[in-house]
Amino acid sequence: MDASTFRAWIREAARLVVDNSDHLTHLDAAIGDADHGINLSRGFQAAVTMLDNTEASTPAAVLATVGRALISKTGGASGPLYGTGFRQAAKTLGEDADVSAVQLGAALQAAVAGIQQLGGATEGDKTMVDALGPAVSAYQAVVDTGGDLVDATRAAADAAARGLRETVDMQARKGRASYLGPRTIGHEDPGAASTVLILKALASAVAEGST
């Protein structure tokens, strides 16, 4: 994957987040502040604008730019969390102009670690980690058995979607939602839902770039 594929990933992520903004906000209204879709749409649109106005020519530079945009322009908890994830991923990639499936896997693992360190969440807490953690594990399993980027990113997106569905039966133990206790059971987590969109966008960009 080169910088153009990473840019395509972020453009597609922004499109999906904006298109699903009302749905994300609806999910957040049930267990949060009812602003997840609005905030994340603002952040990803800012990221696309920043990328259009920058000379980010390596995958790491693209991800670092996205991280800065999300932290500075996205309200709520999602901006710092996603922004940290993208920035930590960027740090693993160095100055390479093209990154391998193994390198992307390391970047995704770094993103999870950064998000967990900042937010303190683990799988089962009903957060974005419940989609992102299984996604990274599924990605790595494909790469470890010789699979390519297309298969690995598709597996990640599918695993994230399964993780999202599993949040329905969870009680939130982190963030604003945790204040509602048992009332959070029966709802999808909005952060996990947006994670699915971001990983679907990654799979789409990789598939498009491979044709």
CSV table of N, CA and C in Angstrom, one decimal, residues 56-112:
chain,number,residue,atom,x,y,z
A,56,ALA,N,1.6,15.1,2.0
A,56,ALA,CA,1.8,13.8,2.7
A,56,ALA,C,2.0,12.7,1.6
A,57,SER,N,3.3,12.3,1.5
A,57,SER,CA,3.6,11.4,0.3
A,57,SER,C,4.0,10.0,0.8
A,58,THR,N,3.9,9.8,2.1
A,58,THR,CA,4.1,8.4,2.6
A,58,THR,C,2.9,8.0,3.4
A,59,PRO,N,2.7,6.6,3.5
A,59,PRO,CA,1.6,6.2,4.3
A,59,PRO,C,1.6,6.8,5.7
A,60,ALA,N,2.8,6.8,6.3
A,60,ALA,CA,2.9,7.4,7.7
A,60,ALA,C,2.5,8.8,7.7
A,61,ALA,N,2.9,9.6,6.7
A,61,ALA,CA,2.5,11.0,6.7
A,61,ALA,C,1.0,11.2,6.6
A,62,VAL,N,0.4,10.3,5.8
A,62,VAL,CA,-1.1,10.4,5.6
A,62,VAL,C,-1.8,10.1,7.0
A,63,LEU,N,-1.4,9.0,7.6
A,63,LEU,CA,-2.0,8.7,8.9
A,63,LEU,C,-1.7,9.7,10.0
A,64,ALA,N,-0.6,10.3,10.0
A,64,ALA,CA,-0.3,11.3,11.0
A,64,ALA,C,-1.1,12.6,10.8
A,65,THR,N,-1.3,12.9,9.5
A,65,THR,CA,-2.2,14.0,9.2
A,65,THR,C,-3.6,13.8,9.6
A,66,VAL,N,-4.1,12.6,9.4
A,66,VAL,CA,-5.5,12.2,9.8
A,66,VAL,C,-5.6,12.3,11.3
A,67,GLY,N,-4.6,11.8,12.0
A,67,GLY,CA,-4.6,11.8,13.5
A,67,GLY,C,-4.7,13.2,14.0
A,68,ARG,N,-3.9,14.1,13.4
A,68,ARG,CA,-3.9,15.5,13.8
A,68,ARG,C,-5.3,16.2,13.6
A,69,ALA,N,-5.9,15.9,12.4
A,69,ALA,CA,-7.2,16.4,12.1
A,69,ALA,C,-8.3,15.9,13.1
A,70,LEU,N,-8.2,14.6,13.4
A,70,LEU,CA,-9.3,14.1,14.2
A,70,LEU,C,-9.2,14.6,15.7
A,71,ILE,N,-7.9,14.8,16.1
A,71,ILE,CA,-7.8,15.3,17.5
A,71,ILE,C,-8.2,16.8,17.6
A,72,SER,N,-7.9,17.5,16.6
A,72,SER,CA,-8.2,19.0,16.6
A,72,SER,C,-9.6,19.4,16.2
A,73,LYS,N,-10.2,18.5,15.4
A,73,LYS,CA,-11.5,18.9,14.9
A,73,LYS,C,-12.7,18.1,15.3
A,74,THR,N,-12.5,17.0,16.0
A,74,THR,CA,-13.6,16.1,16.4
A,74,THR,C,-13.9,16.3,17.8
A,75,GLY,N,-15.1,16.6,18.1
A,75,GLY,CA,-15.5,16.7,19.5
A,75,GLY,C,-15.7,15.4,20.2
A,76,GLY,N,-16.0,15.5,21.5
A,76,GLY,CA,-16.2,14.3,22.3
A,76,GLY,C,-15.0,13.4,22.5
A,77,ALA,N,-15.2,12.2,22.9
A,77,ALA,CA,-14.1,11.3,23.2
A,77,ALA,C,-13.5,10.6,21.9
A,78,SER,N,-14.3,10.6,20.9
A,78,SER,CA,-13.9,9.8,19.7
A,78,SER,C,-12.7,10.5,19.0
A,79,GLY,N,-12.7,11.8,19.0
A,79,GLY,CA,-11.5,12.5,18.4
A,79,GLY,C,-10.2,12.1,18.9
A,80,PRO,N,-10.0,12.3,20.2
A,80,PRO,CA,-8.7,11.9,20.9
A,80,PRO,C,-8.4,10.4,20.7
A,81,LEU,N,-9.5,9.6,20.8
A,81,LEU,CA,-9.2,8.1,20.7
A,81,LEU,C,-8.8,7.7,19.3
A,82,TYR,N,-9.6,8.1,18.3
A,82,TYR,CA,-9.3,7.7,16.9
A,82,TYR,C,-8.0,8.5,16.5
A,83,GLY,N,-7.9,9.7,16.9
A,83,GLY,CA,-6.7,10.5,16.5
A,83,GLY,C,-5.4,9.8,17.0
A,84,THR,N,-5.5,9.4,18.3
A,84,THR,CA,-4.3,8.7,18.9
A,84,THR,C,-4.1,7.4,18.1
A,85,GLY,N,-5.1,6.7,17.8
A,85,GLY,CA,-4.9,5.4,17.0
A,85,GLY,C,-4.2,5.6,15.7
A,86,PHE,N,-4.6,6.6,15.0
A,86,PHE,CA,-4.0,6.9,13.7
A,86,PHE,C,-2.6,7.4,13.9
A,87,ARG,N,-2.3,8.2,14.9
A,87,ARG,CA,-1.0,8.7,15.1
A,87,ARG,C,0.0,7.6,15.5
A,88,GLN,N,-0.5,6.7,16.4
A,88,GLN,CA,0.3,5.6,16.8
A,88,GLN,C,0.6,4.6,15.6
A,89,ALA,N,-0.4,4.4,14.8
A,89,ALA,CA,-0.2,3.6,13.6
A,89,ALA,C,0.9,4.2,12.7
A,90,ALA,N,0.8,5.6,12.5
A,90,ALA,CA,1.8,6.3,11.7
A,90,ALA,C,3.2,6.0,12.2
A,91,LYS,N,3.4,6.1,13.5
A,91,LYS,CA,4.8,5.9,14.0
A,91,LYS,C,5.4,4.6,13.7
A,92,THR,N,4.6,3.6,13.5
A,92,THR,CA,5.2,2.3,13.2
A,92,THR,C,5.7,2.1,11.7
A,93,LEU,N,5.3,3.0,10.9
A,93,LEU,CA,5.5,2.9,9.4
A,93,LEU,C,6.7,3.6,8.9
A,94,GLY,N,7.3,4.4,9.7
A,94,GLY,CA,8.6,5.1,9.3
A,94,GLY,C,8.4,5.9,8.0
A,95,GLU,N,9.4,6.0,7.2
A,95,GLU,CA,9.4,6.8,6.0
A,95,GLU,C,9.2,5.9,4.7
A,96,ASP,N,8.8,4.7,4.9
A,96,ASP,CA,8.6,3.8,3.7
A,96,ASP,C,7.5,4.4,2.8
A,97,ALA,N,7.8,4.3,1.5
A,97,ALA,CA,6.8,4.8,0.5
A,97,ALA,C,5.7,3.8,0.2
A,98,ASP,N,6.0,2.5,0.5
A,98,ASP,CA,5.1,1.5,0.3
A,98,ASP,C,5.2,0.5,1.4
A,99,VAL,N,4.0,0.1,2.0
A,99,VAL,CA,4.1,-0.8,3.2
A,99,VAL,C,3.4,-2.1,2.9
A,100,SER,N,3.9,-3.1,3.5
A,100,SER,CA,3.5,-4.5,3.3
A,100,SER,C,2.3,-4.8,4.2
A,101,ALA,N,1.8,-6.0,4.0
A,101,ALA,CA,0.7,-6.5,4.8
A,101,ALA,C,1.1,-6.6,6.3
A,102,VAL,N,2.4,-7.1,6.4
A,102,VAL,CA,2.9,-7.2,7.8
A,102,VAL,C,3.1,-5.9,8.5
A,103,GLN,N,3.5,-4.9,7.7
A,103,GLN,CA,3.7,-3.5,8.3
A,103,GLN,C,2.3,-2.9,8.7
A,104,LEU,N,1.4,-3.1,7.8
A,104,LEU,CA,0.0,-2.6,8.1
A,104,LEU,C,-0.5,-3.3,9.4
A,105,GLY,N,-0.3,-4.6,9.5
A,105,GLY,CA,-0.7,-5.3,10.7
A,105,GLY,C,-0.1,-4.7,12.0
A,106,ALA,N,1.2,-4.4,11.9
A,106,ALA,CA,1.8,-3.8,13.1
A,106,ALA,C,1.2,-2.4,13.4
A,107,ALA,N,0.9,-1.7,12.3
A,107,ALA,CA,0.3,-0.3,12.5
A,107,ALA,C,-1.1,-0.5,13.1
A,108,LEU,N,-1.9,-1.4,12.7
A,108,LEU,CA,-3.2,-1.6,13.3
A,108,LEU,C,-3.1,-2.0,14.8
A,109,GLN,N,-2.1,-2.9,15.1
A,109,GLN,CA,-1.9,-3.3,16.4
A,109,GLN,C,-1.5,-2.1,17.3
A,110,ALA,N,-0.7,-1.2,16.7
A,110,ALA,CA,-0.2,0.0,17.5
A,110,ALA,C,-1.4,0.9,17.7
A,111,ALA,N,-2.3,1.0,16.7
A,111,ALA,CA,-3.5,1.8,16.9
A,111,ALA,C,-4.4,1.3,18.1
A,112,VAL,N,-4.6,0.0,18.1
A,112,VAL,CA,-5.4,-0.6,19.2
A,112,VAL,C,-4.7,-0.3,20.5
